[in-house]
Amino acid sequence: YLGVDVGLVLDQIKRAATDRRAPGQTAPRAEPRIQIPAIERILLNALISSENTRKEIGPRLPASMTAQFVSHDLFDALRQMPEAGQVSFAELDARLDDAGRALLHEMVAADEIGDEAECLTQAEACLLRIEKDLLRRQIDDLRARIKAAEREGRIEEVMRLYAELHRMEQEVKRE
């Protein structure tokens, strides 16, 4: 339309963008996005959106179970809220610091909130998965303790730990 070469215009735009930065200043880095496991997102959304789910699942979800979560601060704040009365997204948001708020908004925006029955079903499935993962980690830890005791020649402890390992493995098989 103006009769100017497209390449020339693009070069000028690139040069202008580069010149706007102060000398020695690099381009701003984008904040790396935190990868939030789906199980945490689903469970948190279910707990926020359903009072029935909070009553059923909340007591079965101790802090020790969520300590390894990326979003453990959100679950800790949510765990304390029923004592203060009504639970809502806004109240949870108010209890968090800036990083927690950003994480909460990202987690809640990622999923749609379903009805009460669907929330409870999803939360039950998440809790079952978390419990199984926790049990597997405990079994792995127990195996490591057995190996250490074997290397150190503590036979009585090895026998006790093997009995505990057998009990835990039977528990996994029952589920």
Coordinates of C-alpha atoms in Angstrom, one line a residue:
Y1 CA 0.0 0.0 0.0
L2 CA 2.8 2.4 0.9
G3 CA 5.3 0.8 -1.6
V4 CA 7.7 -0.2 1.2
D5 CA 9.5 -3.5 1.1
V6 CA 8.0 -5.9 3.8
G7 CA 11.5 -7.1 4.8
L8 CA 12.6 -3.5 5.5
V9 CA 9.5 -2.9 7.7
L10 CA 10.2 -6.1 9.7
D11 CA 13.9 -5.2 10.2
Q12 CA 12.9 -1.8 11.5
I13 CA 10.4 -3.2 13.9
K14 CA 12.9 -5.7 15.3
R15 CA 15.6 -3.0 15.6
A16 CA 13.1 -0.7 17.5
A17 CA 12.2 -3.5 19.9
T18 CA 15.9 -4.2 20.6
D19 CA 16.7 -0.5 21.1
R20 CA 13.9 0.0 23.6
R21 CA 15.7 -2.2 26.2
A22 CA 18.3 -0.4 28.3
P23 CA 21.9 -1.2 27.4
G24 CA 23.0 -4.4 29.1
Q25 CA 19.4 -5.4 29.9
T26 CA 18.2 -8.8 28.7
A27 CA 14.7 -9.7 27.7
P28 CA 12.5 -10.5 30.7
R29 CA 12.3 -14.2 31.4
A30 CA 8.9 -15.9 31.5
E31 CA 8.2 -17.5 34.8
P32 CA 8.3 -21.2 34.5
R33 CA 4.9 -22.8 35.0
I34 CA 4.6 -25.1 37.8
Q35 CA 3.4 -28.6 36.7
I36 CA 0.5 -29.4 39.0
P37 CA -0.4 -33.1 39.0
A38 CA -4.0 -33.8 37.9
I39 CA -4.8 -35.6 41.0
E40 CA -4.1 -32.5 43.1
R41 CA -6.2 -30.3 40.8
I42 CA -9.1 -32.7 40.8
L43 CA -9.0 -33.2 44.6
L44 CA -8.7 -29.6 45.4
N45 CA -11.5 -28.6 43.1
A46 CA -13.8 -31.3 44.5
L47 CA -13.0 -30.1 48.1
I48 CA -13.7 -26.5 47.3
S49 CA -16.9 -27.0 45.4
S50 CA -18.6 -29.6 47.5
E51 CA -19.5 -29.5 51.2
N52 CA -20.4 -33.2 51.2
T53 CA -17.0 -34.0 49.7
R54 CA -15.2 -31.9 52.4
K55 CA -17.1 -33.8 55.1
E56 CA -16.4 -37.2 53.7
I57 CA -12.9 -36.8 52.4
G58 CA -11.4 -34.0 54.6
P59 CA -11.0 -36.1 57.7
R60 CA -9.3 -38.9 55.7
L61 CA -6.8 -36.5 54.2
P62 CA -4.2 -35.7 56.9
A63 CA -1.4 -33.2 56.4
S64 CA 1.2 -36.0 56.2
M65 CA -0.6 -37.3 53.1
T66 CA -0.5 -33.9 51.3
A67 CA 3.0 -32.8 52.5
Q68 CA 4.6 -33.8 49.3
F69 CA 2.1 -32.1 47.1
V70 CA 3.1 -29.1 45.0
S71 CA 0.0 -27.5 46.4
H72 CA 0.4 -28.5 50.0
D73 CA -0.1 -24.9 51.2
L74 CA -3.6 -24.8 49.6
F75 CA -4.6 -28.1 51.2
D76 CA -3.3 -26.9 54.6
A77 CA -5.3 -23.7 54.3
L78 CA -8.4 -25.6 53.2
R79 CA -8.0 -28.0 56.1
Q80 CA -8.1 -25.2 58.6
M81 CA -11.2 -23.5 57.1
P82 CA -14.1 -25.7 58.3
E83 CA -13.1 -24.7 61.9
A84 CA -13.7 -21.0 60.9
G85 CA -17.1 -21.7 59.4
Q86 CA -18.2 -21.6 55.7
V87 CA -15.7 -22.6 53.1
S88 CA -15.6 -20.7 49.8
F89 CA -13.1 -19.9 47.1
A90 CA -12.9 -16.3 48.1
E91 CA -12.1 -17.2 51.8
L92 CA -9.5 -19.7 50.7
D93 CA -8.0 -17.1 48.3
A94 CA -7.9 -14.6 51.2
R95 CA -5.9 -17.0 53.4
L96 CA -3.1 -17.5 50.9
D97 CA 0.0 -15.5 50.0
D98 CA 0.6 -14.2 46.5
A99 CA 2.3 -17.5 45.3
G100 CA -0.5 -19.5 46.8
R101 CA -3.2 -17.4 45.2
A102 CA -1.5 -17.7 41.8
L103 CA -1.4 -21.5 42.2
L104 CA -5.0 -21.6 43.4
H105 CA -6.2 -19.6 40.4
E106 CA -4.3 -21.8 38.0
M107 CA -5.6 -25.0 39.6
V108 CA -9.2 -24.0 39.8
A109 CA -9.3 -22.4 36.3
A110 CA -8.0 -25.7 34.8
D111 CA -11.0 -27.8 35.7
E112 CA -14.7 -27.5 35.6
I113 CA -16.7 -27.9 38.8
G114 CA -19.2 -30.7 38.7
D115 CA -22.1 -31.6 40.9
E116 CA -22.0 -33.0 44.4
A117 CA -22.0 -36.7 43.5
E118 CA -19.4 -36.2 40.8
C119 CA -17.1 -34.3 43.2
L120 CA -17.4 -37.0 45.8
T121 CA -16.7 -39.7 43.3
Q122 CA -13.6 -37.9 41.9
A123 CA -12.3 -37.1 45.4
E124 CA -12.7 -40.8 46.5
A125 CA -10.8 -41.9 43.5
C126 CA -8.0 -39.4 44.1
L127 CA -7.8 -40.3 47.8
L128 CA -7.5 -44.0 46.9
R129 CA -4.7 -43.2 44.5
I130 CA -2.9 -41.1 47.0
E131 CA -3.2 -43.8 49.7
K132 CA -1.8 -46.4 47.3
D133 CA 1.1 -44.2 46.3
L134 CA 1.9 -43.5 49.9
L135 CA 1.8 -47.2 50.7
R136 CA 4.1 -47.9 47.8
R137 CA 6.6 -45.3 49.0
Q138 CA 6.5 -46.8 52.5
I139 CA 7.2 -50.2 51.0
D140 CA 10.1 -48.8 49.1
D141 CA 11.5 -47.2 52.2
L142 CA 11.0 -50.4 54.2
R143 CA 13.0 -52.3 51.5
A144 CA 15.8 -49.8 51.8
R145 CA 15.8 -50.2 55.6
I146 CA 16.0 -54.0 55.2
K147 CA 19.0 -53.8 52.8
A148 CA 20.8 -51.4 55.3
A149 CA 20.0 -53.8 58.2
E150 CA 21.3 -56.8 56.2
R151 CA 24.5 -55.0 55.3
E152 CA 25.0 -54.1 59.0
G153 CA 24.2 -57.7 60.1
R154 CA 21.2 -56.8 62.3
I155 CA 19.4 -60.1 61.8
E156 CA 16.6 -59.5 64.4
E157 CA 15.7 -56.2 62.8
V158 CA 15.8 -57.7 59.3
M159 CA 13.3 -60.4 60.4
R160 CA 11.0 -57.8 62.0
L161 CA 11.2 -55.5 58.9
Y162 CA 10.5 -58.5 56.6
A163 CA 7.3 -59.3 58.6
E164 CA 6.2 -55.7 58.3
L165 CA 7.0 -55.7 54.6
H166 CA 4.9 -58.9 54.1
R167 CA 2.0 -57.3 56.0
M168 CA 2.2 -54.2 53.8
E169 CA 2.4 -56.2 50.6
Q170 CA -0.7 -58.2 51.6
E171 CA -2.5 -54.9 52.3
V172 CA -1.7 -53.8 48.7
K173 CA -2.9 -57.0 47.2
R174 CA -6.2 -56.8 49.1
E175 CA -6.9 -53.4 47.6

